[in-house]
Coordinates of C-alpha atoms in Angstrom, one line a residue:
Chain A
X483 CA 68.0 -34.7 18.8
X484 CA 69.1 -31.4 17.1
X485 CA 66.4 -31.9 14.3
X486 CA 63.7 -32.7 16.6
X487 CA 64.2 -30.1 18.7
X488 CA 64.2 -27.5 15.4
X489 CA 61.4 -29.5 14.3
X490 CA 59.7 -28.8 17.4
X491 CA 60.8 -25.1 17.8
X492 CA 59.3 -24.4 14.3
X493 CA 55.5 -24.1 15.4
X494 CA 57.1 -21.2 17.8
X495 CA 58.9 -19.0 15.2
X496 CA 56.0 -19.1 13.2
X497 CA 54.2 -17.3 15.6
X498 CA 53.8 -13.6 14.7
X499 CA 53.8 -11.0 17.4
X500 CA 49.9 -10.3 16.2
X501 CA 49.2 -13.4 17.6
X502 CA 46.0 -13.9 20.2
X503 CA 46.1 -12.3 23.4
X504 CA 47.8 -14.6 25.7
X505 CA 45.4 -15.5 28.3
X506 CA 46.8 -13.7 31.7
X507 CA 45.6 -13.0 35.3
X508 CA 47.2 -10.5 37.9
X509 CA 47.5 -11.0 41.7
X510 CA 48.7 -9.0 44.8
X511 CA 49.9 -10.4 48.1
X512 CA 50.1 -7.8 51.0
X513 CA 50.9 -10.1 53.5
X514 CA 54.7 -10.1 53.0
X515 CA 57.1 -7.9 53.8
X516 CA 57.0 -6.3 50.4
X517 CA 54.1 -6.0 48.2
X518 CA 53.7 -8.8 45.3
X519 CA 52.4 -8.0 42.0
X520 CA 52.2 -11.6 40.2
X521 CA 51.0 -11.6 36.5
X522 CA 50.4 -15.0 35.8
X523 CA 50.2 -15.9 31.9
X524 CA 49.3 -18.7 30.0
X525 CA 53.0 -18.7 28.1
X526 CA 56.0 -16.6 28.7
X527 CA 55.8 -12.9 27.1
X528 CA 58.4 -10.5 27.1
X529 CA 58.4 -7.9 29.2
X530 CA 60.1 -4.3 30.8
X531 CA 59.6 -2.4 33.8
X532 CA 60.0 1.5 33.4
X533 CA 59.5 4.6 35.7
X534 CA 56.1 6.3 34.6
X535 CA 54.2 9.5 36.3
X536 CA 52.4 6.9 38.1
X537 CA 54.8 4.6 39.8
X538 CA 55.6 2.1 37.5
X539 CA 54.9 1.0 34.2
X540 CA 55.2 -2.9 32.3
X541 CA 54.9 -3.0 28.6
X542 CA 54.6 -6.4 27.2
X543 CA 55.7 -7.7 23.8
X544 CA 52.4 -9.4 23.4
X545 CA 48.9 -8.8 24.2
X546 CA 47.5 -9.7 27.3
X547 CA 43.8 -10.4 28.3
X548 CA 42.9 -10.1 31.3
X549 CA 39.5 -10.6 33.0
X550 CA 39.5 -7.6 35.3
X551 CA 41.5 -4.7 33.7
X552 CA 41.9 -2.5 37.0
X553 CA 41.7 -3.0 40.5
X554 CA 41.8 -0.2 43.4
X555 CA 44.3 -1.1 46.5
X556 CA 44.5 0.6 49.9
X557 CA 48.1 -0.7 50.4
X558 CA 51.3 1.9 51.2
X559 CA 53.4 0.1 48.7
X560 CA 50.7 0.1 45.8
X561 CA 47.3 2.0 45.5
X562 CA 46.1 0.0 42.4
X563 CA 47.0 -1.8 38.6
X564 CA 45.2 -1.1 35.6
X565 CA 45.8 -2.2 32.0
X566 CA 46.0 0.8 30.1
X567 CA 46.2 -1.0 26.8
X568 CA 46.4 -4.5 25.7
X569 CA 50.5 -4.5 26.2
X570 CA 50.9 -1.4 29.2
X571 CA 50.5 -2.1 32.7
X572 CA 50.3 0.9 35.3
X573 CA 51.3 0.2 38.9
X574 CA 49.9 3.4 40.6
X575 CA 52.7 3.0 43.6
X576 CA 51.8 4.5 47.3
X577 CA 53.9 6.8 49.3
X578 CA 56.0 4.1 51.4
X579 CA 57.5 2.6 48.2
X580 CA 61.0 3.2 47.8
X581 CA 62.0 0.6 45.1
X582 CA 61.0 -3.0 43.2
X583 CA 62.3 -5.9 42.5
X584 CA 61.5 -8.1 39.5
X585 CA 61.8 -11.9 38.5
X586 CA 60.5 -13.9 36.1
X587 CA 59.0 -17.9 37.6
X588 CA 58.2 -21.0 35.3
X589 CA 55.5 -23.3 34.9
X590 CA 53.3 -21.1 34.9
X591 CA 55.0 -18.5 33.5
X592 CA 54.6 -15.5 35.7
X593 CA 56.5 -12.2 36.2
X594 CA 57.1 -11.1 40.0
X595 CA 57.6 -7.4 40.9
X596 CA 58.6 -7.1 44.4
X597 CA 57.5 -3.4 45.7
X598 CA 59.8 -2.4 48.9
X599 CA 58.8 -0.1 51.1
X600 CA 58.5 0.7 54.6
X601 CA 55.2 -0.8 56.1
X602 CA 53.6 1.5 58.8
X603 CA 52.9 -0.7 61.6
X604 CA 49.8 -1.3 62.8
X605 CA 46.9 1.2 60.9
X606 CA 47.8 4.4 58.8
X607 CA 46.6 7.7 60.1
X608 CA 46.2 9.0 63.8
X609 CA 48.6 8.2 66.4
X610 CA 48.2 4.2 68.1
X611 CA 49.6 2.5 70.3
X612 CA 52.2 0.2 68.7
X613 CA 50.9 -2.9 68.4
X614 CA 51.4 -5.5 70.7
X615 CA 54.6 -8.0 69.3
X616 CA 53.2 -11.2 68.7
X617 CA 54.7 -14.3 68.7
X618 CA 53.2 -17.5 67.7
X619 CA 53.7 -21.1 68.9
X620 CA 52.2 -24.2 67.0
X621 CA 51.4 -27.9 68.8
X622 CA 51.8 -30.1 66.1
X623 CA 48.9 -31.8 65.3
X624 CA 45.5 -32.2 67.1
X625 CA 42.3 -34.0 66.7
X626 CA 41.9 -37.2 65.0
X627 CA 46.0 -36.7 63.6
X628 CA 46.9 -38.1 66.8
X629 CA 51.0 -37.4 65.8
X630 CA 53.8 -39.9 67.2
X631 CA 52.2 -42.2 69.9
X632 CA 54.7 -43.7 72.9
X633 CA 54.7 -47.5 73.8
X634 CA 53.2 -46.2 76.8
X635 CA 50.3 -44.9 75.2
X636 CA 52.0 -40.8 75.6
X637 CA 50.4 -38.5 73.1
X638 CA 52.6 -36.6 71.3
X639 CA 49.4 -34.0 70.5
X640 CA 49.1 -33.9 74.2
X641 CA 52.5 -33.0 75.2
X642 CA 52.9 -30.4 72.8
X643 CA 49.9 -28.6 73.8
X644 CA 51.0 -28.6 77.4
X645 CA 53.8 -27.2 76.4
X646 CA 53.1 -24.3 74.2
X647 CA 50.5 -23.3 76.6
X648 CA 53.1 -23.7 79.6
X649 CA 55.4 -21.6 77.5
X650 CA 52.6 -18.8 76.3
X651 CA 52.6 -18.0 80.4
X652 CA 56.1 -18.1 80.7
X653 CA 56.9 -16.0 77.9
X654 CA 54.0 -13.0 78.9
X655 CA 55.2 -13.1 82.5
X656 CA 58.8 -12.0 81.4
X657 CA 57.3 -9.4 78.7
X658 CA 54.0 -8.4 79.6
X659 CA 54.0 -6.0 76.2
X660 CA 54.1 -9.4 74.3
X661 CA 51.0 -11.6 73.1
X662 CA 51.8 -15.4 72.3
X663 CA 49.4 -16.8 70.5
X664 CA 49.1 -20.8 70.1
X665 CA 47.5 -22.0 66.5
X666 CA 45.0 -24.4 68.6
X667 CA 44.4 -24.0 72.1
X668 CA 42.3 -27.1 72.4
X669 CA 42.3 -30.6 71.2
X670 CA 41.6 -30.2 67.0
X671 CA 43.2 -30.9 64.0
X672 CA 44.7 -27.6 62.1
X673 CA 45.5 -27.5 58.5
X674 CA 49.2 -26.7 58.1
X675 CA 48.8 -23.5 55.8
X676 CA 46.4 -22.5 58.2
X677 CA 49.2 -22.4 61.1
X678 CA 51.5 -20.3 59.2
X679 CA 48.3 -18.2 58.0
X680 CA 48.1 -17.5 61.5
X681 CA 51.5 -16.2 61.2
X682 CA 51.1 -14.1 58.7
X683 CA 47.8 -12.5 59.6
X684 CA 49.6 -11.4 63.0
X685 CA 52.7 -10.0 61.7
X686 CA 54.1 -12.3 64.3
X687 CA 58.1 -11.6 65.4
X688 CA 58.7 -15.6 65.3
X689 CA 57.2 -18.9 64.7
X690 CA 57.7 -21.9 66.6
X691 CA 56.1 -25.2 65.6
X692 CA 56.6 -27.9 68.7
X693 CA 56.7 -31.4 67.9
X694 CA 57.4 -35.0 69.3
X695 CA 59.5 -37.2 67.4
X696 CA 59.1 -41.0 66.8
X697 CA 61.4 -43.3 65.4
X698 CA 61.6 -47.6 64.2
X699 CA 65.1 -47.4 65.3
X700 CA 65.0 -48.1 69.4
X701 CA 68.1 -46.3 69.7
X702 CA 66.5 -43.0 68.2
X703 CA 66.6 -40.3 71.3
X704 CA 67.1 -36.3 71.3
X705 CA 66.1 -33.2 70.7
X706 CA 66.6 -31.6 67.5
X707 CA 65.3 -28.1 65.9
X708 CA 64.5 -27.8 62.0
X709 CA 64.9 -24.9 59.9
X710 CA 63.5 -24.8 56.2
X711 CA 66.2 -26.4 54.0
X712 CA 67.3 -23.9 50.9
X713 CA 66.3 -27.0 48.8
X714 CA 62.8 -26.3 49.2
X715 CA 63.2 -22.4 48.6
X716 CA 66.5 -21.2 46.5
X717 CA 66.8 -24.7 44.6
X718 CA 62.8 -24.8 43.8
X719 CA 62.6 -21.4 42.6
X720 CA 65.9 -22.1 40.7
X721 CA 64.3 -24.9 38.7
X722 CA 60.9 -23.3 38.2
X723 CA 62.9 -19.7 37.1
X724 CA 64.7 -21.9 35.3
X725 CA 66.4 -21.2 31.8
X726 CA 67.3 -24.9 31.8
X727 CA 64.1 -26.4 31.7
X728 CA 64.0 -27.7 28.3
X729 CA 61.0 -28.9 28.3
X730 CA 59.6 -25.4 29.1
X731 CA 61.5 -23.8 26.5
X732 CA 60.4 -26.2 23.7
X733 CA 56.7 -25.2 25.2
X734 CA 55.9 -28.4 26.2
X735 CA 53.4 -28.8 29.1
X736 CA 55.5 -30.9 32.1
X737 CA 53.8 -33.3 33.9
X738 CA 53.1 -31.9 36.9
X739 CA 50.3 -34.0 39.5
X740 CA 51.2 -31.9 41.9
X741 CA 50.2 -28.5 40.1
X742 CA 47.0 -27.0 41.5
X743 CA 46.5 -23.6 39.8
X744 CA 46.8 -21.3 42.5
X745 CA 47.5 -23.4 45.3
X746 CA 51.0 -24.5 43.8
X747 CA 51.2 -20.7 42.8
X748 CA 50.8 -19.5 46.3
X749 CA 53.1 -22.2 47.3
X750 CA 55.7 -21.4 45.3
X751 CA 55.8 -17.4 46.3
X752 CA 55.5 -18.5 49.8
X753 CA 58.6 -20.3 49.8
X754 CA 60.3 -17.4 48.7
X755 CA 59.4 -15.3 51.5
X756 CA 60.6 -17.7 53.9
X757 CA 63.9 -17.8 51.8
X758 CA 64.9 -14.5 53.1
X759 CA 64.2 -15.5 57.1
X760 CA 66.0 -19.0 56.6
X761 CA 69.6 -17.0 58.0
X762 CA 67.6 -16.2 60.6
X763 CA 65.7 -18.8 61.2
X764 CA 69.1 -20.6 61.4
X765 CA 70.5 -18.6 64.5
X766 CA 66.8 -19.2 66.5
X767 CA 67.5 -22.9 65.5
X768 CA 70.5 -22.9 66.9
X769 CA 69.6 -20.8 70.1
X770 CA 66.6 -23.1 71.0
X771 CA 68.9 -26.3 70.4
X772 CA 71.8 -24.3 72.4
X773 CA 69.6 -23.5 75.5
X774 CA 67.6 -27.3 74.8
X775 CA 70.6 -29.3 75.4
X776 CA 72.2 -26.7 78.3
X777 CA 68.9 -26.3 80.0
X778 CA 66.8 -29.3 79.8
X779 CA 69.8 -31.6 79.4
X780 CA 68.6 -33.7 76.1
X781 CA 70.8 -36.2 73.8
X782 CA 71.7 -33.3 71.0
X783 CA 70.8 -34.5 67.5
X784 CA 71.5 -30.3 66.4
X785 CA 70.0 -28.2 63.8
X786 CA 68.6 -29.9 60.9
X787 CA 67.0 -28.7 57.9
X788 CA 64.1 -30.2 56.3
X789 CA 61.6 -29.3 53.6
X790 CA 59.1 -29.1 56.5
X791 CA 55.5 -27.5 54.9
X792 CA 54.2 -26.0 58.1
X793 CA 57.1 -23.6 57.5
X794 CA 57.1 -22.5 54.3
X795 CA 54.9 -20.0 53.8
X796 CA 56.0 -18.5 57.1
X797 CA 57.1 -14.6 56.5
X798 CA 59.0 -14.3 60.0
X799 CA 61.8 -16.8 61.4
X800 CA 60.7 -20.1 61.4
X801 CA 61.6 -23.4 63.5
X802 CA 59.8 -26.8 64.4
X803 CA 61.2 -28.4 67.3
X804 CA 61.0 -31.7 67.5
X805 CA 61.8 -32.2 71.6
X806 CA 62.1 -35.9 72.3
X807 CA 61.4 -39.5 70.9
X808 CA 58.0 -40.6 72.5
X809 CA 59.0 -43.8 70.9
X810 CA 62.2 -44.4 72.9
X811 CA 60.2 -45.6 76.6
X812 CA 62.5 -43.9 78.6
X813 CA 62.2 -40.5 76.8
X814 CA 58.6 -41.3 76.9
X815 CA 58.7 -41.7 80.9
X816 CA 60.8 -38.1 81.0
X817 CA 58.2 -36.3 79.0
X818 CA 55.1 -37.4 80.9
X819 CA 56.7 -35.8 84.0
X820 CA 55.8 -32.1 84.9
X821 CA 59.3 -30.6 86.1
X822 CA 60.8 -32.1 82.7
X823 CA 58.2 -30.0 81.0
X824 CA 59.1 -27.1 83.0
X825 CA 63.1 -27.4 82.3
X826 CA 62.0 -27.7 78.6
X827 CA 59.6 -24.4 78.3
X828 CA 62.4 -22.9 80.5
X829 CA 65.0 -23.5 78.0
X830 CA 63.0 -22.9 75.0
X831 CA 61.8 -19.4 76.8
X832 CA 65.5 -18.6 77.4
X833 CA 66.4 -19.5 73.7
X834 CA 63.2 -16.8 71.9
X835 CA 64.3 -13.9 74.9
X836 CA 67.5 -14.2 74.1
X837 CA 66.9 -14.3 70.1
X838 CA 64.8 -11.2 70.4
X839 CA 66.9 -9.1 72.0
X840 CA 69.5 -9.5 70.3
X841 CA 66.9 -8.5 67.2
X842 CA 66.2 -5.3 69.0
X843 CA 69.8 -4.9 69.7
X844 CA 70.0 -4.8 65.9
X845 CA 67.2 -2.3 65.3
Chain B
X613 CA 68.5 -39.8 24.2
X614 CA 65.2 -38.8 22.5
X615 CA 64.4 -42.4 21.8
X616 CA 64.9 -43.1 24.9
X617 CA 63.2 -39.8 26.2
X618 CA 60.3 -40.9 23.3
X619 CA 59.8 -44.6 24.8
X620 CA 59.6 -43.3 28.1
X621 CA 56.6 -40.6 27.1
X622 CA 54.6 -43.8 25.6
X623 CA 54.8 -45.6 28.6
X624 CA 53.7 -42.7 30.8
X625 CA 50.5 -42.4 28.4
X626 CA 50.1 -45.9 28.1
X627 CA 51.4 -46.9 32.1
X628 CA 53.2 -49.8 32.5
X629 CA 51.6 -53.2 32.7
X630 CA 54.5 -54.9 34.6
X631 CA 53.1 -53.2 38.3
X632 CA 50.7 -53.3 40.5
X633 CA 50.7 -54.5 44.4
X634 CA 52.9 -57.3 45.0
X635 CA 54.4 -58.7 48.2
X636 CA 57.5 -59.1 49.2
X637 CA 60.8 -58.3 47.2
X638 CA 62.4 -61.2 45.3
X639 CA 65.5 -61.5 46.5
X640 CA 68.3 -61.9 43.6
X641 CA 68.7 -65.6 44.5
X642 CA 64.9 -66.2 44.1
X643 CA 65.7 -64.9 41.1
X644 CA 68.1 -66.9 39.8
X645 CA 67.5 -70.5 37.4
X646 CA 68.6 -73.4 39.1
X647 CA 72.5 -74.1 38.0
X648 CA 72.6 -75.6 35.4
X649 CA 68.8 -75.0 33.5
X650 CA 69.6 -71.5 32.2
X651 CA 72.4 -69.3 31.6
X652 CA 73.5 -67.5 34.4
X653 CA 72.0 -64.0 34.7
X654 CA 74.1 -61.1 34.8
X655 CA 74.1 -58.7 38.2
X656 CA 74.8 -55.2 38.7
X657 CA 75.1 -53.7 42.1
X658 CA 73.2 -51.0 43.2
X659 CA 73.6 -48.4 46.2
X660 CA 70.7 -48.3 48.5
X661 CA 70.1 -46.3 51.7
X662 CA 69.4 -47.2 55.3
X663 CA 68.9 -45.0 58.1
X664 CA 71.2 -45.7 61.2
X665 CA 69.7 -47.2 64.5
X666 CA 69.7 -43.9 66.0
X667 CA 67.6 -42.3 62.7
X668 CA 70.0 -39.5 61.9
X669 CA 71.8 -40.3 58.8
X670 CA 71.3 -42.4 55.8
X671 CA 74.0 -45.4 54.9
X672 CA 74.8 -46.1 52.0
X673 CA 74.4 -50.2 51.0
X674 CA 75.8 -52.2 48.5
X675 CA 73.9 -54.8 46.9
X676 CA 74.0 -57.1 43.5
X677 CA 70.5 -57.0 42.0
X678 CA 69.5 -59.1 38.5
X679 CA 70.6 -56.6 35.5
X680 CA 67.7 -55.2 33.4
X681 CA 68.5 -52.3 30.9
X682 CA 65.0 -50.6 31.7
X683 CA 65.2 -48.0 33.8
X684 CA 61.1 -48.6 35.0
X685 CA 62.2 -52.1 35.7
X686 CA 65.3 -50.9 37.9
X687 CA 63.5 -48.1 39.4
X688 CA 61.0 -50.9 40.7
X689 CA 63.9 -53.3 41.5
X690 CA 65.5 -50.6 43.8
X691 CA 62.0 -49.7 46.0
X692 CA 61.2 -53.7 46.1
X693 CA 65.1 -53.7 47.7
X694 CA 64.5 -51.1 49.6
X695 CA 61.4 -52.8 51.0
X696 CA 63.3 -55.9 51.7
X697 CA 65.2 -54.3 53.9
X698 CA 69.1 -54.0 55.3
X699 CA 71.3 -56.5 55.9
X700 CA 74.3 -53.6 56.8
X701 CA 74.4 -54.2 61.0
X702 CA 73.8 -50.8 63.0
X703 CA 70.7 -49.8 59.9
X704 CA 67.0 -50.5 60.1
X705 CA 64.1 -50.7 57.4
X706 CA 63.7 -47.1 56.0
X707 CA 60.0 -48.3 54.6
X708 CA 57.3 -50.5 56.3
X709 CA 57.5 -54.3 55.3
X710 CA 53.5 -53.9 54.1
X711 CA 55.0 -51.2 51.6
X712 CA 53.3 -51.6 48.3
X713 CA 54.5 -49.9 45.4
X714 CA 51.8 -48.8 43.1
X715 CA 53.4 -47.9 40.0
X716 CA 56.2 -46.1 38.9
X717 CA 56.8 -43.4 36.1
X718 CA 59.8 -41.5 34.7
X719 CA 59.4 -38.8 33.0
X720 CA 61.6 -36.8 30.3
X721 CA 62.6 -34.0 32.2
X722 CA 64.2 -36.7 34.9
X723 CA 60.8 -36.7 37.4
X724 CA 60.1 -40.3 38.6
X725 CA 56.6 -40.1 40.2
X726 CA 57.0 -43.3 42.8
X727 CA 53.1 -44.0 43.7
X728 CA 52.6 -46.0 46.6
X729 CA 49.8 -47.4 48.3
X730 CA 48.5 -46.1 51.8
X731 CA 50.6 -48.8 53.5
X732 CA 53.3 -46.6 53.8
X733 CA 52.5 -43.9 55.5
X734 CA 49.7 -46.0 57.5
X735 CA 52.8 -47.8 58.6
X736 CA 55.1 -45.6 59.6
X737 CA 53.9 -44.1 62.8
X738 CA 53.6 -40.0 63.8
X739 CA 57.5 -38.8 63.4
X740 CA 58.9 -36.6 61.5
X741 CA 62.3 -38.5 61.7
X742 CA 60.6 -41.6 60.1
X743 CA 59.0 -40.0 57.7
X744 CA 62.4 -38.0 56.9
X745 CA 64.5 -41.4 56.5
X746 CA 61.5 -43.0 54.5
X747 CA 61.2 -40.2 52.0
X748 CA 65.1 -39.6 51.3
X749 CA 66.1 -43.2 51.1
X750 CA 63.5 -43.4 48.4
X751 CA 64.7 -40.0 46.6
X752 CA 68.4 -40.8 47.5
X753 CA 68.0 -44.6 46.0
X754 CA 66.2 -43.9 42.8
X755 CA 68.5 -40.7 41.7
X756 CA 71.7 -42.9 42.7
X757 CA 71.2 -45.9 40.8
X758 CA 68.6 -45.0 37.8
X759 CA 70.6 -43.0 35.2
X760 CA 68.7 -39.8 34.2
X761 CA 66.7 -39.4 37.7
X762 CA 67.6 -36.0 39.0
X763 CA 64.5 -35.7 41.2
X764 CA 61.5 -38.2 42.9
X765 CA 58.0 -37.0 43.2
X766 CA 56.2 -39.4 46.3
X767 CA 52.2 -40.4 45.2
X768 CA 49.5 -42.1 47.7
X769 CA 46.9 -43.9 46.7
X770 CA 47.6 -42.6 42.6
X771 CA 47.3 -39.4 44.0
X772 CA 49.3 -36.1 45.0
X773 CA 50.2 -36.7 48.7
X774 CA 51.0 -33.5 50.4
X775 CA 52.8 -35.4 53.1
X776 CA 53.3 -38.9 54.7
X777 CA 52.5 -38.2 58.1
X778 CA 52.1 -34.3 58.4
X779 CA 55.7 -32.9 58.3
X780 CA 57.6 -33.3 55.2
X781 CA 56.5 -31.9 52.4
X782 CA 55.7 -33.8 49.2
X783 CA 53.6 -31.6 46.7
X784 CA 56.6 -31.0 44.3
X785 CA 59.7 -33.5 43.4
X786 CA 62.8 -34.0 45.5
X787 CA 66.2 -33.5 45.1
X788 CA 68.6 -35.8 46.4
X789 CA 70.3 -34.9 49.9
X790 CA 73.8 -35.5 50.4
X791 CA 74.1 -34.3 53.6
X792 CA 71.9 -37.1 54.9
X793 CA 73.8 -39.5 53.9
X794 CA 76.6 -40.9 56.6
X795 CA 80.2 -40.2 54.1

């Protein structure tokens, strides 16, 4: 093992730092909380991040080449990138950045910088009325993906939509300075990044995903609510960022059917910016289950976390519900009737109220 | 190590001859010579995991299965078990009987690719709890009992699934989870 491994670093130390340009791209994401500056390279380069008269400035131990050299932004955090030279990139920072923060990913190698900064709300310039606060609410499925189906013949892409759109009109009737918007307000089928795109786009506060559950077992019944688990954010980026990936390090190419060039990218970064809702996500979790089992009286099968994809990319506190077995007949017969719908969008109401203010009470 | 990581690189190149659909698992005593024809084979017992009746933990099975020394060969001995189904009271099937498993693939960095065929999640029905129990009995199974599997990547059909029935997410490989598991 020890001489393979030499043998196999050797093709590496030979390389001189006059080498070819490593092939590299650079991408920003303004729909976070911070901005993201991603350069994406076809191996890993060195790399350091200094103060310059512009904003910031990262020199590379190799050359890069990149397709587009410059782009203009109208961002607060970051008015534009250019590649100066081969190795110098030049972050022309806006007037709301305050600070960065930089990491390096795997597989593809890319470099991360993370510009903070305080993002006016709604548009820059004259005075506006502060936008309304959004909240979103998600029926699971739709269309043809029919979702868990009762031995009665209950829908659970039914149900859910009766209930998001019986909790929309409860939710604007308590706050009517709040606008709840529902991924589909109709019978069709949604793709899942497209929900928590619908998210993003609105700067929503929160993001609730409502979902019936279905089970083999005949003595599955309950409510349960689901935050991302850390496995599919912290442990992920772990292994990608990883130093331990030998493989990586030996410059081997790891199979990887999943990869999808920038899909997998986007994926990956995604995750990370639900990583720093997941606390909070936790405590809405727990609220919603709280208020579930007082309110509407269901079996409790608690907070749960799952690797659940129509939350991932979320950049706000995120939750699926899942509110009852449509495959256990006698929570099957409960959901179909109207006041047990009610006592649910009561308690769920209850659970986001009480969740926001105590986020305002923070603020 | 690097043999063994070397053998199992060929194979991925090459695939392995030994799979493709089959039906039912063999149970160890279909397995078996009758007394007296053959030596007796040698057993070693494997953990599997059931979900419990009520679908909110995994439970952990015992279970003597025919000895083989190649880890493709036990990975694929540990999914047909799995598709055979418990025999533990209070658990129930984790994977659709009509479960066909595809092919299997380990890889050097400790990925098994499982790639099934559109049985399973055509035969799992719309919830998230099913698909939940389906997915980490697989992931908890292989990483228990195959030395050297530290995470499972899930296939359909030969191909990347993104998920089973539209929760879970399956576009990258999956740790085991402890905490699903009943202690």
């Amino acid at each position: 093992m020890p001489v393979l491994a030499l043998v196999a670093l050797l093709p590496v130390l030979a390389q001189t730092p006059q080498a070819a340009a490593v092939d590299a791209r650079v991408t920003v994401d303004t729909s976070g909380p911070t901005t993201r500056l991603v350069v994406t390279a076809s191996r890993p380069v060195a790399w350091h991040v200094s103060a310059a008269p512009t904003g910031l400035e990262v020199l590379f131990d190799e050359p890069l080449r990149l397709d587009v050299s410059s782009v203009t932004l109208d961002d607060p955090m970051l008015r534009g990138w250019h590649l100066v030279s081969e190795r110098r990139l030049q972050l022309q920072t806006g007037p709301a950045f305050t600070g960065q923060e930089t990491f390096e990913l795997r597989n593809p190698w890319r470099l991360v910088l993370d510009l903070q900064g305080r993002r006016p709300a709604g548009q820059t310039g004259s005075a506006r009325v502060a936008p309304a606060t959004v909240i979103v609410l998600d029926p699971g499925h739709g269309g043809v993906e029919r979702g868990a189906v009762g031995p009665g013949g209950l829908q659970e892409k039914e149900v859910v939509l009766d209930l998001a759109r019986r909790l929309q009109a409860v939710l604007q009737r308590s706050d009517p300075g709040l606008a709840v918007v529902l991924t589909r307000d109709e019978d069709r089928q949604v793709a899942r990044d497209e929900r928590t795109a619908i998210a993003n786009q609105n700067r929503a506060e929160l993001f609730v995903s409502l979902h019936l559950n279905s089970s083999p077992a005949k003595g599955a019944a309950g409510a349960e609510t689901y935050f991302l688990s850390a496995e599919a954010s912290d442990d992920q980026a772990r292994t990608l960022a990883g130093v331990e990936n030998e493989a990586a390090r030996r410059g081997e190419v790891v199979a990887q059917p999943a990869a999808g060039g920038t899909g997998t990218l986007d994926l990956i970064l995604w995750d990370l910016a639900q990583n720093q809702y997941l606390a909070e996500s936790g405590r809405l979790a727990q609220a919603v289950q709280r208020e579930l089992n007082e309110l509407a009286g269901t079996k409790d099968r608690g907070v749960r976390q799952a690797p659940f994809t129509v939350l991932m990319g979320a950049t706000m506190p995120a939750i699926l519900v899942e509110l009852g077995f449509v495959s256990n007949p006698a929570e099957e017969a409960r959901l179909k009737d109207s006041a047990y719908r009610d006592r649910m969008v009561d308690a769920l109401a209850r659970a986001i109220q009480g969740f926001r203010q105590r986020i305002a009470s923070l603020q | 190590m690097t043999r063994v990581a070397v053998a199992l690189g060929l194979l991925f190149l090459t695939g392995c001859a030994c799979g493709g659909p089959r039906g039912p698992a063999p149970s160890p005593a279909a397995q078996q010579a009758p007394e007296g024809t053959l030596p007796e084979l040698e057993h070693i017992e494997v953990t599997l995991f059931f979900p419990a009746e009520d679908g909110t933990v995994l439970v952990p099975e015992k279970r003597q299965i025919v000895k083989t020394a190649e880890p493709v060969a036990l990975a694929k001995q540990v999914l047909a078990e799995l598709v055979a189904g418990p025999q533990t009271p209070g658990t129930v099937r984790a994977l659709p009987e009509s479960t066909v498993l595809r092919q299997i693939y380990l890889t050097p960095d400790g990925t098994a690719f499982a790639d099934f065929g559109s049985e399973l999640p055509a035969g799992l029905g719309g919830g998230s709890e099913s698909e939940l129990m389906a997915v980490y009995s697989i992931v908890n199974s292989l990483t228990t009992n195959v030395s050297g599997v530290t995470r499972v990547a899930i296939l359909v059909g030969g191909q990347p699934a993104e998920t089973l029935n539209g929760h879970l997410d399956l576009t990258r490989p999956l740790a085991p989870r402890q905490d699903l598991v009943r202690g």
